[in-house]
mmCIF file of C-alpha atoms and ligand atoms in Angstrom:
data_model
loop_
_atom_site.group_PDB
_atom_site.id
_atom_site.type_symbol
_atom_site.label_atom_id
_atom_site.label_comp_id
_atom_site.label_asym_id
_atom_site.label_seq_id
_atom_site.Cartn_x
_atom_site.Cartn_y
_atom_site.Cartn_z
ATOM 1 C CA UNK A 1 76.276 80.249 101.098
ATOM 2 C CA UNK A 2 78.611 82.974 102.463
ATOM 3 C CA UNK A 3 82.328 82.479 101.739
ATOM 4 C CA UNK A 4 84.840 81.667 104.482
ATOM 5 C CA UNK A 5 85.935 85.296 104.376
ATOM 6 C CA UNK A 6 82.409 86.697 104.693
ATOM 7 C CA UNK A 7 81.795 84.516 107.730
ATOM 8 C CA UNK A 8 85.138 85.520 109.260
ATOM 9 C CA UNK A 9 84.270 89.207 108.727
ATOM 10 C CA UNK A 10 80.924 88.735 110.443
ATOM 11 C CA UNK A 11 82.533 86.958 113.415
ATOM 12 C CA UNK A 12 85.306 89.572 113.728
ATOM 13 C CA UNK A 13 82.725 92.374 113.738
ATOM 14 C CA UNK A 14 80.774 90.680 116.507
ATOM 15 C CA UNK A 15 83.850 89.981 118.601
ATOM 16 C CA UNK A 16 85.136 93.535 118.004
ATOM 17 C CA UNK A 17 81.851 94.982 119.249
ATOM 18 C CA UNK A 18 82.185 92.885 122.402
ATOM 19 C CA UNK A 19 85.753 94.139 122.949
ATOM 20 C CA UNK A 20 84.706 97.773 122.438
ATOM 21 C CA UNK A 21 81.944 97.408 125.033
ATOM 22 C CA UNK A 22 84.304 95.859 127.597
ATOM 23 C CA UNK A 23 86.992 98.487 126.805
ATOM 24 C CA UNK A 24 84.622 101.215 127.955
ATOM 25 C CA UNK A 25 84.057 99.385 131.241
ATOM 26 C CA UNK A 26 87.795 99.320 132.143
ATOM 27 C CA UNK A 27 87.820 95.694 133.268
ATOM 28 C CA UNK A 28 90.731 94.442 135.417
ATOM 29 C CA UNK A 29 93.643 92.344 134.136
ATOM 30 C CA UNK A 30 95.522 89.301 135.451
ATOM 31 C CA UNK A 31 99.026 88.068 134.694
ATOM 32 C CA UNK A 32 99.652 84.887 132.611
ATOM 33 C CA UNK A 33 103.409 85.289 132.989
ATOM 34 C CA UNK A 34 105.687 87.927 134.527
ATOM 35 C CA UNK A 35 104.534 90.686 132.140
ATOM 36 C CA UNK A 36 101.974 88.808 130.045
ATOM 37 C CA UNK A 37 98.531 90.280 130.678
ATOM 38 C CA UNK A 38 95.150 88.644 130.125
ATOM 39 C CA UNK A 39 91.621 89.912 130.745
ATOM 40 C CA UNK A 40 88.070 88.636 130.762
ATOM 41 C CA UNK A 41 87.784 90.321 127.349
ATOM 42 C CA UNK A 42 90.381 87.917 125.853
ATOM 43 C CA UNK A 43 88.446 84.944 127.199
ATOM 44 C CA UNK A 44 84.931 86.155 126.311
ATOM 45 C CA UNK A 45 85.979 87.114 122.803
ATOM 46 C CA UNK A 46 87.651 83.730 122.290
ATOM 47 C CA UNK A 47 84.553 81.870 123.540
ATOM 48 C CA UNK A 48 82.377 83.834 121.115
ATOM 49 C CA UNK A 49 84.667 83.270 118.108
ATOM 50 C CA UNK A 50 85.073 79.546 118.784
ATOM 51 C CA UNK A 51 81.350 79.054 119.258
ATOM 52 C CA UNK A 52 80.649 80.778 115.919
ATOM 53 C CA UNK A 53 83.397 78.871 114.076
ATOM 54 C CA UNK A 54 82.143 75.544 115.435
ATOM 55 C CA UNK A 55 78.602 76.369 114.314
ATOM 56 C CA UNK A 56 79.616 77.380 110.784
ATOM 57 C CA UNK A 57 82.490 74.930 110.242
ATOM 58 C CA UNK A 58 82.144 71.981 112.626
ATOM 59 C CA UNK A 59 84.862 69.938 110.883
ATOM 60 C CA UNK A 60 87.547 72.687 110.950
ATOM 61 C CA UNK A 61 90.424 72.774 113.438
ATOM 62 C CA UNK A 62 91.073 75.859 115.571
ATOM 63 C CA UNK A 63 94.276 77.194 117.144
ATOM 64 C CA UNK A 64 93.372 79.986 119.560
ATOM 65 C CA UNK A 65 95.627 81.988 121.876
ATOM 66 C CA UNK A 66 93.732 81.365 125.099
ATOM 67 C CA UNK A 67 93.698 77.605 124.500
ATOM 68 C CA UNK A 68 90.088 77.037 123.471
ATOM 69 C CA UNK A 69 90.880 75.372 120.124
ATOM 70 C CA UNK A 70 91.036 71.776 118.898
ATOM 71 C CA UNK A 71 92.701 69.933 116.007
ATOM 72 C CA UNK A 72 90.829 67.962 113.320
ATOM 73 C CA UNK A 73 91.867 66.005 110.215
ATOM 74 C CA UNK A 74 89.866 68.217 107.825
ATOM 75 C CA UNK A 75 92.898 70.083 106.402
ATOM 76 C CA UNK A 76 91.278 73.376 107.512
ATOM 77 C CA UNK A 77 92.640 75.264 110.513
ATOM 78 C CA UNK A 78 91.628 78.659 111.911
ATOM 79 C CA UNK A 79 94.158 80.834 113.774
ATOM 80 C CA UNK A 80 92.412 83.046 116.301
ATOM 81 C CA UNK A 81 93.712 85.951 118.348
ATOM 82 C CA UNK A 82 90.590 87.062 120.217
ATOM 83 C CA UNK A 83 92.256 90.259 121.454
ATOM 84 C CA UNK A 84 95.552 91.351 119.925
ATOM 85 C CA UNK A 85 96.935 94.233 121.966
ATOM 86 C CA UNK A 86 95.885 93.092 125.435
ATOM 87 C CA UNK A 87 98.413 95.315 127.203
ATOM 88 C CA UNK A 88 97.010 98.371 125.399
ATOM 89 C CA UNK A 89 93.466 97.247 126.171
ATOM 90 C CA UNK A 90 94.224 96.771 129.869
ATOM 91 C CA UNK A 91 95.695 100.280 130.123
ATOM 92 C CA UNK A 92 92.906 102.001 128.228
ATOM 93 C CA UNK A 93 95.206 102.688 125.240
ATOM 94 C CA UNK A 94 92.864 102.485 122.233
ATOM 95 C CA UNK A 95 94.860 100.260 119.890
ATOM 96 C CA UNK A 96 93.780 96.615 119.708
ATOM 97 C CA UNK A 97 91.928 94.299 117.385
ATOM 98 C CA UNK A 98 90.456 90.895 116.898
ATOM 99 C CA UNK A 99 91.949 88.722 114.170
ATOM 100 C CA UNK A 100 91.313 85.347 112.568
ATOM 101 C CA UNK A 101 92.682 83.527 109.554
ATOM 102 C CA UNK A 102 91.995 80.258 107.777
ATOM 103 C CA UNK A 103 94.600 77.832 106.487
ATOM 104 C CA UNK A 104 93.796 75.007 104.056
ATOM 105 C CA UNK A 105 96.370 72.207 103.737
ATOM 106 C CA UNK A 106 99.078 74.504 105.076
ATOM 107 C CA UNK A 107 98.223 77.532 102.884
ATOM 108 C CA UNK A 108 96.576 80.685 104.225
ATOM 109 C CA UNK A 109 93.394 81.327 102.250
ATOM 110 C CA UNK A 110 91.483 83.993 104.206
ATOM 111 C CA UNK A 111 92.238 86.521 106.942
ATOM 112 C CA UNK A 112 90.560 89.324 108.846
ATOM 113 C CA UNK A 113 91.775 92.014 111.252
ATOM 114 C CA UNK A 114 89.123 94.222 112.843
ATOM 115 C CA UNK A 115 89.872 97.398 114.799
ATOM 116 C CA UNK A 116 86.606 98.293 116.564
ATOM 117 C CA UNK A 117 87.835 101.686 117.795
ATOM 118 C CA UNK A 118 88.322 103.020 114.259
ATOM 119 C CA UNK A 119 85.739 100.654 112.752
ATOM 120 C CA UNK A 120 88.361 99.408 110.289
ATOM 121 C CA UNK A 121 87.862 95.944 108.801
ATOM 122 C CA UNK A 122 90.910 94.621 106.966
ATOM 123 C CA UNK A 123 90.139 91.491 104.947
ATOM 124 C CA UNK A 124 91.997 89.365 102.414
ATOM 125 C CA UNK A 125 91.359 86.222 100.444
ATOM 126 C CA UNK A 126 94.113 84.308 98.610
ATOM 127 C CA UNK A 127 94.199 85.469 94.992
ATOM 128 C CA UNK A 128 91.425 88.053 95.455
ATOM 129 C CA UNK A 129 93.332 91.011 96.926
ATOM 130 C CA UNK A 130 93.255 92.866 100.249
ATOM 131 C CA UNK A 131 90.564 95.308 101.386
ATOM 132 C CA UNK A 132 89.925 97.937 104.048
ATOM 133 C CA UNK A 133 86.200 98.468 104.585
ATOM 134 C CA UNK A 134 85.535 97.034 101.082
ATOM 135 C CA UNK A 135 88.072 99.310 99.383
ATOM 136 C CA UNK A 136 91.029 97.630 97.694
ATOM 137 C CA UNK A 137 94.344 98.407 99.414
ATOM 138 C CA UNK A 138 97.942 98.117 98.349
ATOM 139 C CA UNK A 139 101.341 98.540 99.932
ATOM 140 C CA UNK A 140 103.232 101.835 99.672
ATOM 141 C CA UNK A 141 105.494 102.802 96.786
ATOM 142 C CA UNK A 142 108.479 103.948 98.894
ATOM 143 C CA UNK A 143 111.690 102.546 97.448
ATOM 144 C CA UNK A 144 114.235 103.287 100.194
ATOM 145 C CA UNK A 145 114.450 102.763 103.945
ATOM 146 C CA UNK A 146 115.424 106.415 104.322
ATOM 147 C CA UNK A 147 111.915 107.444 103.137
ATOM 148 C CA UNK A 148 110.077 104.819 105.238
ATOM 149 C CA UNK A 149 108.025 104.716 108.420
ATOM 150 C CA UNK A 150 108.370 101.289 110.031
ATOM 151 C CA UNK A 151 107.069 99.423 113.087
ATOM 152 C CA UNK A 152 108.148 96.708 115.436
ATOM 153 C CA UNK A 153 107.066 94.968 118.620
ATOM 154 C CA UNK A 154 108.522 93.323 121.713
ATOM 155 C CA UNK A 155 106.804 90.198 123.025
ATOM 156 C CA UNK A 156 106.001 90.052 126.725
ATOM 157 C CA UNK A 157 107.344 86.524 127.134
ATOM 158 C CA UNK A 158 111.124 86.092 127.781
ATOM 159 C CA UNK A 159 111.628 89.749 126.966
ATOM 160 C CA UNK A 160 115.041 89.880 128.647
ATOM 161 C CA UNK A 161 116.303 87.510 125.894
ATOM 162 C CA UNK A 162 114.933 89.557 123.002
ATOM 163 C CA UNK A 163 117.651 90.924 120.696
ATOM 164 C CA UNK A 164 115.331 93.423 119.012
ATOM 165 C CA UNK A 165 116.707 96.514 120.752
ATOM 166 C CA UNK A 166 119.777 96.368 118.455
ATOM 167 C CA UNK A 167 117.492 96.286 115.421
ATOM 168 C CA UNK A 168 115.282 99.026 116.851
ATOM 169 C CA UNK A 169 118.216 101.390 117.172
ATOM 170 C CA UNK A 170 119.609 100.816 113.674
ATOM 171 C CA UNK A 171 116.174 101.046 112.028
ATOM 172 C CA UNK A 172 115.390 104.233 113.970
ATOM 173 C CA UNK A 173 118.575 105.718 112.510
ATOM 174 C CA UNK A 174 117.903 104.476 108.965
ATOM 175 C CA UNK A 175 114.224 105.515 108.554
ATOM 176 C CA UNK A 176 111.773 108.346 109.283
ATOM 177 C CA UNK A 177 110.996 106.507 112.522
ATOM 178 C CA UNK A 178 109.956 103.314 114.252
ATOM 179 C CA UNK A 179 106.455 102.941 115.703
ATOM 180 C CA UNK A 180 105.568 100.437 118.453
ATOM 181 C CA UNK A 181 101.792 100.386 118.626
ATOM 182 C CA UNK A 182 101.457 97.200 120.709
ATOM 183 C CA UNK A 183 99.363 95.210 118.261
ATOM 184 C CA UNK A 184 101.181 93.097 115.699
ATOM 185 C CA UNK A 185 98.083 92.493 113.581
ATOM 186 C CA UNK A 186 97.417 96.232 113.271
ATOM 187 C CA UNK A 187 101.066 96.808 112.353
ATOM 188 C CA UNK A 188 100.688 94.254 109.548
ATOM 189 C CA UNK A 189 97.363 95.697 108.392
ATOM 190 C CA UNK A 190 99.039 99.123 108.212
ATOM 191 C CA UNK A 191 101.844 97.733 106.032
ATOM 192 C CA UNK A 192 99.170 96.254 103.752
ATOM 193 C CA UNK A 193 97.402 99.611 103.304
ATOM 194 C CA UNK A 194 100.569 101.701 102.957
ATOM 195 C CA UNK A 195 100.489 103.561 106.292
ATOM 196 C CA UNK A 196 103.750 101.815 107.146
ATOM 197 C CA UNK A 197 106.489 100.546 104.848
ATOM 198 C CA UNK A 198 107.611 97.639 107.047
ATOM 199 C CA UNK A 199 107.023 95.709 110.261
ATOM 200 C CA UNK A 200 109.297 93.203 111.953
ATOM 201 C CA UNK A 201 109.223 91.321 115.236
ATOM 202 C CA UNK A 202 111.044 88.417 116.898
ATOM 203 C CA UNK A 203 109.001 85.889 118.875
ATOM 204 C CA UNK A 204 105.514 86.088 117.401
ATOM 205 C CA UNK A 205 102.845 83.398 117.490
ATOM 206 C CA UNK A 206 100.928 82.106 114.435
ATOM 207 C CA UNK A 207 97.711 83.862 115.537
ATOM 208 C CA UNK A 208 99.544 87.231 115.641
ATOM 209 C CA UNK A 209 100.747 86.897 112.051
ATOM 210 C CA UNK A 210 98.352 84.707 110.040
ATOM 211 C CA UNK A 211 95.763 87.225 108.817
ATOM 212 C CA UNK A 212 98.311 90.058 108.561
ATOM 213 C CA UNK A 213 100.704 88.031 106.461
ATOM 214 C CA UNK A 214 97.979 87.202 103.939
ATOM 215 C CA UNK A 215 96.899 90.867 103.882
ATOM 216 C CA UNK A 216 100.438 92.062 103.163
ATOM 217 C CA UNK A 217 100.965 89.473 100.425
ATOM 218 C CA UNK A 218 97.601 90.173 98.792
ATOM 219 C CA UNK A 219 98.334 93.916 98.931
ATOM 220 C CA UNK A 220 101.524 93.343 96.917
ATOM 221 C CA UNK A 221 104.027 93.201 99.795
ATOM 222 C CA UNK A 222 106.587 90.623 100.827
ATOM 223 C CA UNK A 223 107.086 88.515 103.970
ATOM 224 C CA UNK A 224 110.107 86.479 105.038
ATOM 225 C CA UNK A 225 112.142 85.432 108.008
ATOM 226 C CA UNK A 226 114.836 87.809 109.290
ATOM 227 C CA UNK A 227 117.546 86.351 107.035
ATOM 228 C CA UNK A 228 115.371 86.247 103.912
ATOM 229 C CA UNK A 229 114.267 82.632 104.327
ATOM 230 C CA UNK A 230 110.649 81.758 103.444
ATOM 231 C CA UNK A 231 108.365 82.794 106.269
ATOM 232 C CA UNK A 232 107.037 80.059 108.528
ATOM 233 C CA UNK A 233 103.775 80.705 110.307
ATOM 234 C CA UNK A 234 105.090 78.798 113.296
ATOM 235 C CA UNK A 235 107.920 81.337 113.032
ATOM 236 C CA UNK A 236 108.546 82.839 115.380
ATOM 237 C CA UNK A 237 110.048 85.804 113.460
ATOM 238 C CA UNK A 238 108.645 87.954 110.656
ATOM 239 C CA UNK A 239 109.750 90.768 108.370
ATOM 240 C CA UNK A 240 106.826 92.115 106.310
ATOM 241 C CA UNK A 241 107.085 95.091 103.984
ATOM 242 C CA UNK A 242 106.078 96.680 100.696
ATOM 243 C CA UNK A 243 108.510 94.426 98.831
ATOM 244 C CA UNK A 244 110.502 97.397 97.478
ATOM 245 C CA UNK A 245 112.586 97.847 100.640
ATOM 246 C CA UNK A 246 112.859 94.139 101.507
ATOM 247 C CA UNK A 247 116.395 93.528 100.195
ATOM 248 C CA UNK A 248 117.735 96.744 101.695
ATOM 249 C CA UNK A 249 116.200 95.862 105.079
ATOM 250 C CA UNK A 250 117.612 92.323 104.971
ATOM 251 C CA UNK A 251 121.073 93.770 104.209
ATOM 252 C CA UNK A 252 120.834 96.015 107.272
ATOM 253 C CA UNK A 253 119.577 93.071 109.352
ATOM 254 C CA UNK A 254 122.477 90.877 108.255
ATOM 255 C CA UNK A 255 124.963 93.563 109.359
ATOM 256 C CA UNK A 256 123.262 93.701 112.768
ATOM 257 C CA UNK A 257 123.364 89.890 113.088
ATOM 258 C CA UNK A 258 127.120 90.125 112.397
ATOM 259 C CA UNK A 259 127.468 92.744 115.151
ATOM 260 C CA UNK A 260 128.310 95.517 112.661
ATOM 261 C CA UNK A 261 126.397 98.637 113.616
ATOM 262 C CA UNK A 262 126.216 101.543 111.147
ATOM 263 C CA UNK A 263 125.386 103.911 114.032
ATOM 264 C CA UNK A 264 126.773 102.891 117.428
ATOM 265 C CA UNK A 265 124.605 103.384 120.510
ATOM 266 C CA UNK A 266 125.643 106.625 122.221
ATOM 267 C CA UNK A 267 127.533 106.353 125.510
ATOM 268 C CA UNK A 268 125.691 107.538 128.631
HETATM 269 C C1 IPD B 1 100.983 90.962 121.364
HETATM 270 C C2 IPD B 1 100.902 92.198 120.509
HETATM 271 C C3 IPD B 1 102.196 92.970 120.561
HETATM 272 C C4 IPD B 1 103.376 92.116 120.166
HETATM 273 C C5 IPD B 1 103.424 90.851 121.012
HETATM 274 C C6 IPD B 1 102.118 90.091 120.916
HETATM 275 P P1 IPD B 1 98.712 90.013 122.507
HETATM 276 O O1 IPD B 1 99.790 90.193 121.277
HETATM 277 O O2 IPD B 1 100.638 91.854 119.166
HETATM 278 O O3 IPD B 1 102.211 94.072 119.684
HETATM 279 O O4 IPD B 1 104.546 92.867 120.337
HETATM 280 O O5 IPD B 1 104.459 90.037 120.517
HETATM 281 O O6 IPD B 1 102.179 88.951 121.739
HETATM 282 O O7 IPD B 1 99.443 89.260 123.595
HETATM 283 O O8 IPD B 1 98.293 91.357 122.907
HETATM 284 O O9 IPD B 1 97.670 89.196 121.849
HETATM 285 CA CA1 CA B 2 98.580 88.782 119.701
HETATM 286 CA CA1 CA B 3 95.848 87.992 122.285
#
């Protein structure tokens, strides 16, 4: 019998192929909120993933972004983001993925992030390491923020209340640069394979973070809340990095929370 991870990989590949086909057709988008986009691709991909999960694991619960899931008492729960990076997708910007992760009795045990544009399958199983297209991956060896490339994101919901711009500025000054690729799962996968040293974001959902968090941890990295507290999947905030720059980043974050800025924003 295939493992949970093997089945998740198979489902992610199928859903990724569907997304890639729809991406080429430039399908229209609708608005879920003021700036929160959704497309037929989000819905079709979610239908496909849920159908496959129900067939393979009829007793498991599912939490899925577009609302197609259901709870059960099995102790198993899948987190599904059928299209992470919808805004990119809707604009023809080729950075998006499909991601799913499995939790057993509150612990993440398997996770997959598939980028169909680059044909990159990131997969991790608790205790068995993290992989990119079957090759073992690990976080980077950078020891200081000043030698790091980092990433962040800004959620589309309640964005006028998001405090991240203060963090963005200080991190941009403290590192080689801050990337904002528009797909939290890809950001996390890139931390896991050492392309980035760190990723942080305020206001994420469990389906954005579940697979990526397991990948980062299995690749030797560290995840926490913004003040160093243990990370909660129901978050909503996450700092994930290679572990070596975690304390230094938290120190910088705590200064920003106190309103102490190492580099003030320039006056216009
Ligand atoms: C979004 C992306 C984005 C992040 C947002 C997420 P979606 O997911 O991951 O990078 O900044 O917070 O909501 O809506 O495209 O699935
Ligand atoms: Ca998402
Ligand atoms: Ca999504």
